[in-house]
Coordinates of C-alpha atoms in Angstrom, one line a residue:
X1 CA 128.0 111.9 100.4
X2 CA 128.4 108.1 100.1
X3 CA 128.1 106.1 96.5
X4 CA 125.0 104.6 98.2
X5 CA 123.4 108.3 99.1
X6 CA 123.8 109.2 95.2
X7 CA 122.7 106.5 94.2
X8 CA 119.3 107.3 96.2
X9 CA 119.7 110.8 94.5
X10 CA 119.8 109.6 91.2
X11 CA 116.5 107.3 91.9
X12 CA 114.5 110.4 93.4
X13 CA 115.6 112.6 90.3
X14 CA 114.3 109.5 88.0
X15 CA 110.7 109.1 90.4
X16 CA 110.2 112.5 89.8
X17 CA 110.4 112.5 85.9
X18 CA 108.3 109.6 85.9
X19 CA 105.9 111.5 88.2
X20 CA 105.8 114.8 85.6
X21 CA 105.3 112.4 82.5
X22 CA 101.9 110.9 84.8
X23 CA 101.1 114.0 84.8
X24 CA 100.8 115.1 81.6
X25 CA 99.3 111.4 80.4
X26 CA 96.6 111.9 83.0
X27 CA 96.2 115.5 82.1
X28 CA 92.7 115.1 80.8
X29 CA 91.2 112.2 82.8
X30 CA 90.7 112.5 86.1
X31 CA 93.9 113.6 88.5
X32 CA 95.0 110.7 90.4
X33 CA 96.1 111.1 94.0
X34 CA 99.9 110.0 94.0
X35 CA 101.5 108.9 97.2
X36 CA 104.9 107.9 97.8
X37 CA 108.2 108.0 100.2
X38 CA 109.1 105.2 102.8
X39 CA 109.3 101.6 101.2
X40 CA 107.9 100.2 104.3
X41 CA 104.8 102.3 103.9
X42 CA 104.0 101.2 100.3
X43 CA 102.4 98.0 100.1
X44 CA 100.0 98.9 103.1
X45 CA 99.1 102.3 100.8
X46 CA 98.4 100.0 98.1
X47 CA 96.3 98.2 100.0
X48 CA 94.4 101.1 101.3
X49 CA 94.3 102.8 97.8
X50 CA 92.3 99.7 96.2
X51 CA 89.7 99.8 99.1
X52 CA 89.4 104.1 98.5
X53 CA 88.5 103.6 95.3
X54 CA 86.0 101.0 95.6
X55 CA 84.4 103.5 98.2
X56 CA 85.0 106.5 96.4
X57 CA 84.1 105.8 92.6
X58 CA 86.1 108.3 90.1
X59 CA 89.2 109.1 92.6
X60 CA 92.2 107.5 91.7
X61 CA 95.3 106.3 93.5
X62 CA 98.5 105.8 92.6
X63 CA 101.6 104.6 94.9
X64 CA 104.8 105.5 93.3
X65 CA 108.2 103.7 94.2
X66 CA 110.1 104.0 96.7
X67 CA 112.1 107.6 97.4
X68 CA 112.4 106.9 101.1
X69 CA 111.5 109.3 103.5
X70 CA 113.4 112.3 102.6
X71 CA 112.5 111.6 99.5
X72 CA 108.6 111.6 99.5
X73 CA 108.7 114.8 101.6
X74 CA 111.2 116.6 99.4
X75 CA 108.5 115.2 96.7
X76 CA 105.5 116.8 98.7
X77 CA 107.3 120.1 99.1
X78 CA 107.9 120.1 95.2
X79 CA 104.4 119.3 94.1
X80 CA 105.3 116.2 92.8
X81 CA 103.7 114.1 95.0
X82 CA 100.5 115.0 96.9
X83 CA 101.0 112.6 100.3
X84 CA 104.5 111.7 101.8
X85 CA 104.8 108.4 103.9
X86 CA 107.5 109.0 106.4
X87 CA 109.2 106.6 109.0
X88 CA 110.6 109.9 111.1
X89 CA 109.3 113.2 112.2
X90 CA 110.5 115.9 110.1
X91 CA 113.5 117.9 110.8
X92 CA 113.3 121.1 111.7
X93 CA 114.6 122.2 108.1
X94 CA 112.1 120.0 106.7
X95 CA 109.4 121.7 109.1
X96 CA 110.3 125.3 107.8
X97 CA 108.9 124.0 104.5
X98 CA 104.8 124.9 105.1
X99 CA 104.5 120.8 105.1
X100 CA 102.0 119.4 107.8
X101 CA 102.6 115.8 109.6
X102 CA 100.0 113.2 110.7
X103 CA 101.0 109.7 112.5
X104 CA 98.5 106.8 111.3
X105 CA 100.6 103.7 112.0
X106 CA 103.2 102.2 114.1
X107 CA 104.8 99.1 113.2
X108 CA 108.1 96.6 114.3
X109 CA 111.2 97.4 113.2
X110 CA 112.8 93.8 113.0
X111 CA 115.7 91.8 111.4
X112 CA 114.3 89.3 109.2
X113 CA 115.7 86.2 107.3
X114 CA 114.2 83.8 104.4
X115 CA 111.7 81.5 105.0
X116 CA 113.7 78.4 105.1
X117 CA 116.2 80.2 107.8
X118 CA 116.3 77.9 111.3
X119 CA 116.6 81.3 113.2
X120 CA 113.5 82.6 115.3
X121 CA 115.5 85.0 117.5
X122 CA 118.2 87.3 118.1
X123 CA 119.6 88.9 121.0
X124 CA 120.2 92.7 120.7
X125 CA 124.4 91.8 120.4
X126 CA 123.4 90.3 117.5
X127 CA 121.0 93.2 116.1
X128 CA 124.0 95.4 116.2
X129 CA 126.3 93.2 114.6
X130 CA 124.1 93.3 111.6
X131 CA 123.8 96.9 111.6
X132 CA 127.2 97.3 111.6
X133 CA 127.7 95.1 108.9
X134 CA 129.6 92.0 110.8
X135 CA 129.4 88.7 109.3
X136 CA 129.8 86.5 112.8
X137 CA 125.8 85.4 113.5
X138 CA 126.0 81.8 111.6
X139 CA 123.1 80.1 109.7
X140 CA 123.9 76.4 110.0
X141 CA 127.5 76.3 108.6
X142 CA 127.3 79.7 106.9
X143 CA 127.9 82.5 107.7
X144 CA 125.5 85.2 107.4
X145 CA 125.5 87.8 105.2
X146 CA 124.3 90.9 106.3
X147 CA 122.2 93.4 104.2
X148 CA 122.6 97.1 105.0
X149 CA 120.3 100.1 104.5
X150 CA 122.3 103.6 103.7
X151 CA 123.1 105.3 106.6
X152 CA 120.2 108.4 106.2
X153 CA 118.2 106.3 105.8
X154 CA 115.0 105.5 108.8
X155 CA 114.9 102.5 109.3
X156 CA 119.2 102.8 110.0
X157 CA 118.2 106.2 112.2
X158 CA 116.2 104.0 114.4
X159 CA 118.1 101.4 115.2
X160 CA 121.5 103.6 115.9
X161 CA 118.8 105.7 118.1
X162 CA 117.4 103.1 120.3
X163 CA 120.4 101.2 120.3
X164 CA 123.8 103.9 120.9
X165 CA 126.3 101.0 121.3
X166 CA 125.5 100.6 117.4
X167 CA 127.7 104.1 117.3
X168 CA 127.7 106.4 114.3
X169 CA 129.1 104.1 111.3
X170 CA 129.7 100.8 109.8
X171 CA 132.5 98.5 111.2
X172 CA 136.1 98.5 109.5
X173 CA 136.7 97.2 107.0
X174 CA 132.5 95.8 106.4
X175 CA 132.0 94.3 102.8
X176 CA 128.1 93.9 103.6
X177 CA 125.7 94.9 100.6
X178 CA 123.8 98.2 101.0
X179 CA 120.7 98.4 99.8
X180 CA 119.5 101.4 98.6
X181 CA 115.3 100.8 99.2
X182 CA 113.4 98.5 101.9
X183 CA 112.1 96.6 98.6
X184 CA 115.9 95.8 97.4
X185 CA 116.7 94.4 100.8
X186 CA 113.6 92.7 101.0
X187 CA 114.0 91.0 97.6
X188 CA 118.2 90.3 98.7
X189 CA 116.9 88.7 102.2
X190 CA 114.3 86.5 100.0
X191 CA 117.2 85.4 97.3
X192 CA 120.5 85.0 99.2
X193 CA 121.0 82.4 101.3
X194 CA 122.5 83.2 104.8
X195 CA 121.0 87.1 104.1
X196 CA 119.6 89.2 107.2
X197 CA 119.0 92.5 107.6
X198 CA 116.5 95.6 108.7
X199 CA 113.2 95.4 107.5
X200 CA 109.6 95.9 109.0
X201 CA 106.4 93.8 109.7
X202 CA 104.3 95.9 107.6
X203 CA 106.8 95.4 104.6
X204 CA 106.5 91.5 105.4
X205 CA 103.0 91.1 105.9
X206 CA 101.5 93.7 103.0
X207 CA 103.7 92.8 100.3
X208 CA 103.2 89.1 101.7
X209 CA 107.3 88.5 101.5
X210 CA 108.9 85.3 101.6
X211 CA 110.7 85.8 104.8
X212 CA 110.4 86.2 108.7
X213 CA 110.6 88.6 111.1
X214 CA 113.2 87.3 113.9
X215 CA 111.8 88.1 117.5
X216 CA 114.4 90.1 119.8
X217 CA 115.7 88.7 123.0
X218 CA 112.8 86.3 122.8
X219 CA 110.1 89.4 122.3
X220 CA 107.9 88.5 119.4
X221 CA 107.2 91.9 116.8
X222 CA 103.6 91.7 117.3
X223 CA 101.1 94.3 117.2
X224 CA 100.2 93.3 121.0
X225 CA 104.2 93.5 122.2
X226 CA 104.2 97.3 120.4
X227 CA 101.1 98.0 122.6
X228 CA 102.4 97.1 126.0
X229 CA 106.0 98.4 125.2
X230 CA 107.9 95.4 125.2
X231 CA 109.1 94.7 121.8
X232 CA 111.7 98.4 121.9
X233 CA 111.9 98.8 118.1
X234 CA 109.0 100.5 116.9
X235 CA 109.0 102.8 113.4
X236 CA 106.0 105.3 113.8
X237 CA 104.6 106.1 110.3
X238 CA 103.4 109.5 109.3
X239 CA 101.4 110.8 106.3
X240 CA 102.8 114.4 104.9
X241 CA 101.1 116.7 103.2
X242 CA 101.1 120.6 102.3
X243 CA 99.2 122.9 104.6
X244 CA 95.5 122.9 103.5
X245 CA 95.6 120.0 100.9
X246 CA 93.0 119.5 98.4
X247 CA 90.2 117.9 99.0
X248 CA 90.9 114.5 97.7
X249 CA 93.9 114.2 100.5
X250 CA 91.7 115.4 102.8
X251 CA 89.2 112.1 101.7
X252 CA 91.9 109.9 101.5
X253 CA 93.7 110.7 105.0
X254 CA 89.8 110.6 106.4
X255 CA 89.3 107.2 105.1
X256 CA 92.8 105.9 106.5
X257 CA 91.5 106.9 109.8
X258 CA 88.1 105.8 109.3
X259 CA 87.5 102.1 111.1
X260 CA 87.5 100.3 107.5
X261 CA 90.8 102.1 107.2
X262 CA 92.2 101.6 110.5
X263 CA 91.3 97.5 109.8
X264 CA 92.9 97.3 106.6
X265 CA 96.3 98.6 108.5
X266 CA 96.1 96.1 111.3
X267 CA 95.8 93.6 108.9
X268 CA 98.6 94.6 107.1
X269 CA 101.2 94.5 110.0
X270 CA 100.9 97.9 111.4
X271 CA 99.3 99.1 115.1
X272 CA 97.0 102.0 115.5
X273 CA 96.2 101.9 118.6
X274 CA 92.7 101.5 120.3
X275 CA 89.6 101.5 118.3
X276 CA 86.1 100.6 118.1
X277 CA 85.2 96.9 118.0

């Protein structure tokens, strides 16, 4: 297990401490519904959880931080948690587990930079230079400096599967920065100059980031280019739950399908496909 992979251990282990204190603070008001896993996921749930409880007066939601996808369901099967946001199916180990999966969202997986960064594209060479931690795709007269996500984790998974010549591991040698949540690398693409790396439109837009998604080999990471197919790196986003939640999941998952819901995701930098106008 890598330093990086321990690291998001550790963090999990803390989460969940934080989550049994919550529990015991809240113990007699009124159970909040607690929701947590993939970074990319968050700021969108917190968007959706302010507009439940406006509609839903006495519910409560809370959006813990990040414990990546394996994380939030490893959460969900431990009680910690009552919804996992995942940027992956489960595995089949993970499906053994009595947990249940719904897909809500799809949004681009994209390199961004910072704001003031000349770049607007990349070609797909340059997409897996980054990945692989090289430091050849310039910025002006710099050099940039890549910013890695740890190898389990989905957003990494996604690339390496829709892109094979990425192969299974860093180059030689890399001395990229890994970091360990899609909110780290977010904040290192905002802060270091030259900085790119793996992040996702819903990340960018609902958390209203200071940086830019980079279209790929000219295709723009818009809603309408994951519709028709042409933009090829797309994270699908899943809510997971235990079999037969409670019936405050059951409102909440309702409501994020519910056209309000649905509008509030679009907004936010996700797709969900065809709906009502």
């Amino acid at each position: 297990m890598s330093l990086a992979e321990r690291r998001c251990g550790a963090m999990f282990f803390f989460v969940l401490s934080f989550l049994a204190c919550l529990s015991t603070r809240e113990a007699l008001a009124a159970e909040p519904l607690r929701i947590g896993g993939n970074g990319s996921a968050l700021g969108s749930m917190k968007i959706l959880g302010a507009a439940f409880e406006k509609s839903h007066p006495g519910m409560r939601v809370v959006v813990v931080p990040s414990l990546g996808t394996g994380g939030g369901i490893r959460a969900v099967t431990k009680g910690a948690i009552d919804i996992g946001l995942s940027g992956r199916p489960m595995s089949d180990a993970e499906t053994q587990t009595g947990l249940e999966i719904l897909e809500y969202a799809r949004t681009p997986l994209v390199l961004a930079v910072g704001e003031a960064d000349p770049r607007a594209n990349v070609r797909r060479s340059d997409l897996v230079r980054v990945v692989r931690g090289d430091v050849g795709i310039v910025s002006g007269d710099q050099p940039s400096r890549p910013i890695l996500r740890p190898e389990s984790d989905a957003e990494t998974l996604l690339a390496r599967e829709v892109f094979p010549e990425l192969g299974a591991g860093r180059s030689p040698g890399s001395h990229a920065t890994i970091a360990l949540t899609s909110q780290d690398a977010a904040d290192l693409i905002e802060k270091v100059s030259g900085a790119i790396g793996l992040s996702t439109l819903a990340l960018i837009v609902s958390e209203n980031r200071k940086i830019k998604a980079l279209s790929l080999d000219g295709v723009a990471p818009s809603a309408r280019n994951v519709a028709n197919g042409s933009y090829p790196l797309v994270m699908r986003l899943y809510l997971v739950t235990r079999r037969n939640p409670a019936e405050p999941v059951r409102k909440f998952i309702a409501f994020v399908q519910s056209e309000p819901g649905k509008r509030l995701l679009e907004e936010s930098g996700n797709y969900v496909g065809e709906r009502k106008k």
